[in-house]
Amino acid sequence: MRLSSPLTSLPLALSLVFALAPAAAQEEDALSPRAVNEAAVPSVMARAVDGFIIPGYRDLAEATNSLSDASAALCKSPSDATLDVARSAFSSVVQAWSAIEIIRLGPALEQNRFERFLFYPDRKSTGRKQVQAILAKQDESATTAESLKGKSVAVQGLGALELVLYGNGAEILSSGSGGFRCRYGLAVSQNLRNIAGEFLAEWEKPDGIQAAWKKPGTSNPLFRDNKEAATELLGVLVHSVEMVKDQRLRPFYAGTIDGKPDKGRPKLAIYWRSVNTMPAISANFSALQRLFDTAGMEELLPADSRSIAGSIDFLFKALIAAADRMEGPVDAALADERQRATLDFIALNTADLLDRLNRQFGASIGLGAGFSFADGD
């Protein structure tokens, strides 16, 4: 296996490769198409809903409530202390969102809720330009959650609020001269609270999407059988790992480009202003492991393929630990050889995790060796 990382990362990367090698050898023998353990599917889906999805949205609702309260307090009594509390509340929402954003389906796709909560990637800096225009013009129509809801998705979510709290000129929030900026930020925080409440309400409806997840069948509008339900659940993991690889890591660091070390592009990293880039990525991996384990996805596998689940869980733990070792702003991390080596390790093993979920787990539950979530087949 050829690594693009500096030599300092080689022992760490190889230790993980060798640790997984015995399981990988067994898994290769189990790659011929099998069938999902259909008897386990309803309970696995129910645990995914009751043990991961609904609690995740409850946590998000609580975090956004706290953020809204902290934003209101900042506007009422601007000071360094209230600004610090608001920023801390923002980081808590980033963590709560990063722990549930992997559920990008159902209510998240309705009414543009996902994009309204987080507009990313933003390759043309649309959000920055539109937020700056609102601040420059002091557009009062952006200072209520209701009116904000009808504006561009780029100015009403986490990216917009990060610009308000951490962007150029944010220091005026702690003084009495930041009134408009604070009112706009408050409207964004209230909008986030409202969207989080909608997520939770939709998933808590007994006869809504949770019922469709828990009871696959011919009359089910989402899953006609157990295999379709299992495929959807595995797809959540596959697409989310792919998202971390392609939308969270690759934009700011690719390891090597045309054989040369990548200097990195720190300002393309998500949440770089608030130094939440790596904490958010760690939360993404932690959420994926929690969903995998809480739902008991190992039970979907044939008995002789259960080692696949063990190797996937091992990779999750290694990736979470590596992400947690990353410290400080992205630009400082890219200037540090040890942290660059850790990024290389994360990129290498994220790709390995994607392969194990997409090809090995998928084949073992009967999706077939040619099936690819990534290609939409």
mmCIF file of C-alpha atoms in Angstrom, residues 27 292-293 297-299 301 305-316 360-361:
data_model
loop_
_atom_site.group_PDB
_atom_site.id
_atom_site.type_symbol
_atom_site.label_atom_id
_atom_site.label_comp_id
_atom_site.label_asym_id
_atom_site.label_seq_id
_atom_site.Cartn_x
_atom_site.Cartn_y
_atom_site.Cartn_z
ATOM 1 C CA GLU A 27 -13.632 -10.836 4.922
ATOM 2 C CA PHE A 292 -23.472 1.518 13.763
ATOM 3 C CA ASP A 293 -23.239 0.174 17.326
ATOM 4 C CA MET A 297 -25.812 -3.362 12.448
ATOM 5 C CA GLU A 298 -23.585 -6.386 13.001
ATOM 6 C CA GLU A 299 -26.805 -8.374 13.289
ATOM 7 C CA LEU A 301 -24.563 -9.775 8.595
ATOM 8 C CA SER A 305 -19.168 -12.414 8.134
ATOM 9 C CA ARG A 306 -19.388 -10.771 11.541
ATOM 10 C CA SER A 307 -15.654 -9.986 11.561
ATOM 11 C CA ILE A 308 -16.426 -7.204 9.074
ATOM 12 C CA ALA A 309 -18.285 -5.333 11.802
ATOM 13 C CA GLY A 310 -15.325 -5.685 14.161
ATOM 14 C CA SER A 311 -12.887 -4.174 11.673
ATOM 15 C CA ILE A 312 -15.284 -1.311 10.911
ATOM 16 C CA ASP A 313 -15.662 -0.539 14.602
ATOM 17 C CA PHE A 314 -11.872 -0.632 15.013
ATOM 18 C CA LEU A 315 -11.477 1.897 12.207
ATOM 19 C CA PHE A 316 -14.059 4.200 13.764
ATOM 20 C CA GLN A 360 -17.525 -5.608 2.117
ATOM 21 C CA PHE A 361 -20.543 -4.934 4.302
#
